[in-house]
XYZ file of N, CA and C in Angstrom:
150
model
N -54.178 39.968 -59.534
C -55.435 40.679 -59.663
C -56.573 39.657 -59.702
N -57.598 40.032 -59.420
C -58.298 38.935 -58.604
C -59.571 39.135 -60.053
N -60.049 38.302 -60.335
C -60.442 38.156 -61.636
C -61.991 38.978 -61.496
N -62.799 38.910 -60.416
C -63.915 40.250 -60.434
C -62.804 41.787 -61.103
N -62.020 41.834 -60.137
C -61.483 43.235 -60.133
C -60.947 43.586 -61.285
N -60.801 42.892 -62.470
C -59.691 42.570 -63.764
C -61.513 42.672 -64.296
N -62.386 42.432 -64.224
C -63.632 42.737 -64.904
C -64.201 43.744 -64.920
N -63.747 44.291 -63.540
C -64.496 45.907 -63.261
C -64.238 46.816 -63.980
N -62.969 46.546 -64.035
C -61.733 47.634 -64.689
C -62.193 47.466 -66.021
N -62.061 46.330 -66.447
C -62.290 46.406 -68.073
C -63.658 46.946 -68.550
N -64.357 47.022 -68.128
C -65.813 47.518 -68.433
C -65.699 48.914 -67.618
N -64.878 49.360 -67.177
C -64.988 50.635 -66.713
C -64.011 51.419 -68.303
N -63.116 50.455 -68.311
C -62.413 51.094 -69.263
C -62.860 51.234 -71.081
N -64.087 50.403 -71.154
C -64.923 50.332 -72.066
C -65.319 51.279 -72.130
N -66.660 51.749 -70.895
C -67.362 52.708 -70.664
C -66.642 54.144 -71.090
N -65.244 54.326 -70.856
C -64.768 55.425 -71.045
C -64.506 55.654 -72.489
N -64.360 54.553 -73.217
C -63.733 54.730 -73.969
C -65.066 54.745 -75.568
N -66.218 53.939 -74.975
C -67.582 54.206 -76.156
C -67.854 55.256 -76.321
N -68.513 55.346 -77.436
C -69.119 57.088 -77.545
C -70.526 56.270 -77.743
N -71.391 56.827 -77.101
C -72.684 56.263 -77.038
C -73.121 57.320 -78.165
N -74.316 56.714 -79.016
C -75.233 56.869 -80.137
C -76.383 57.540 -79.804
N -76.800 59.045 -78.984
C -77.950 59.233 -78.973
C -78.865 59.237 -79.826
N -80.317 59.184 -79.295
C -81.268 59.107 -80.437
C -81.565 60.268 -81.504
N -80.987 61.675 -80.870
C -81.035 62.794 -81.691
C -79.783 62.618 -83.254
N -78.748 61.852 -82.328
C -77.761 62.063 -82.947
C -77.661 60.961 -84.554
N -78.867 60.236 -84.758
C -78.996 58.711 -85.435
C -79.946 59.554 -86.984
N -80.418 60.593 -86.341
C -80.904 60.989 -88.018
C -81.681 60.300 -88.775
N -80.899 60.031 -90.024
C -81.205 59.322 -91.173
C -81.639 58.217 -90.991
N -80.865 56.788 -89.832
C -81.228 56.066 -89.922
C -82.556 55.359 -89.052
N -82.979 56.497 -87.852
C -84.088 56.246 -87.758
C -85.296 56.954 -87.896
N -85.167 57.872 -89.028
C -86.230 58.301 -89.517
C -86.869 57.571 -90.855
N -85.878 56.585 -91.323
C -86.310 55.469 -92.158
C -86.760 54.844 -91.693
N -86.074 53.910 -90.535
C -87.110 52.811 -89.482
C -88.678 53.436 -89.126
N -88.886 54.738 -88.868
C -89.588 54.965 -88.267
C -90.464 54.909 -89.603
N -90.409 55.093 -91.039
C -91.246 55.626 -91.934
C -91.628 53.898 -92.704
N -90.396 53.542 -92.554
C -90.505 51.622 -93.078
C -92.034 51.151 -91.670
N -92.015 51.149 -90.741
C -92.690 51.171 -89.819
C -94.073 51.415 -89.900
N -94.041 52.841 -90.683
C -95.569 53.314 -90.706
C -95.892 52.780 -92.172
N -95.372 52.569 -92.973
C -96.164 52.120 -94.357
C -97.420 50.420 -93.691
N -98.270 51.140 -95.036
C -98.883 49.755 -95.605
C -98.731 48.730 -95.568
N -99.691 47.654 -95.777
C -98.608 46.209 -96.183
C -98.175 46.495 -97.534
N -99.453 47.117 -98.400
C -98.773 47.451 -99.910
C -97.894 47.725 -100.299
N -97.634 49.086 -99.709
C -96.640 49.798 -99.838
C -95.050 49.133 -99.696
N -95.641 48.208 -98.430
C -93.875 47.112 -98.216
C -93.820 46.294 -99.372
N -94.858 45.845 -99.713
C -94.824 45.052 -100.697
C -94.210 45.649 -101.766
N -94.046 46.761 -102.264
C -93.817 47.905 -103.616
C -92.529 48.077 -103.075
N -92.203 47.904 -101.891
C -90.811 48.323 -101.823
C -89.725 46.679 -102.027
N -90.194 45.924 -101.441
C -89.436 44.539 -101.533
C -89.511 44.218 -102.441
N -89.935 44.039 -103.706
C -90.462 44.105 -105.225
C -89.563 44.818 -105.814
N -89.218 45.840 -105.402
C -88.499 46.906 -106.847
C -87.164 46.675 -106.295
């Protein structure tokens, strides 16, 4: 097996086998990013602090 073709395969067989993470499907953790994001500097500051 010719070493492209032994690459194809394996990343084909990846592909089948990930379950990709949509963005609907992430919730919790990026509605924190998104809210860490919108604060203050203060506010970060009040949070890295406590």
């Amino acid at each position: 097996m010719k070493l492209k073709s032994r690459f194809i395969k394996s990343i084909v067989a990846a592909a089948k086998t990930e379950e990709v993470r949509l963005p609907w499907t992430r919730g919790a953790t990026r509605q924190t990013a998104i809210e860490h994001r919108h604060q203050t500097p203060s506010q970060q500051a009040t949070v890295k602090s406590a």
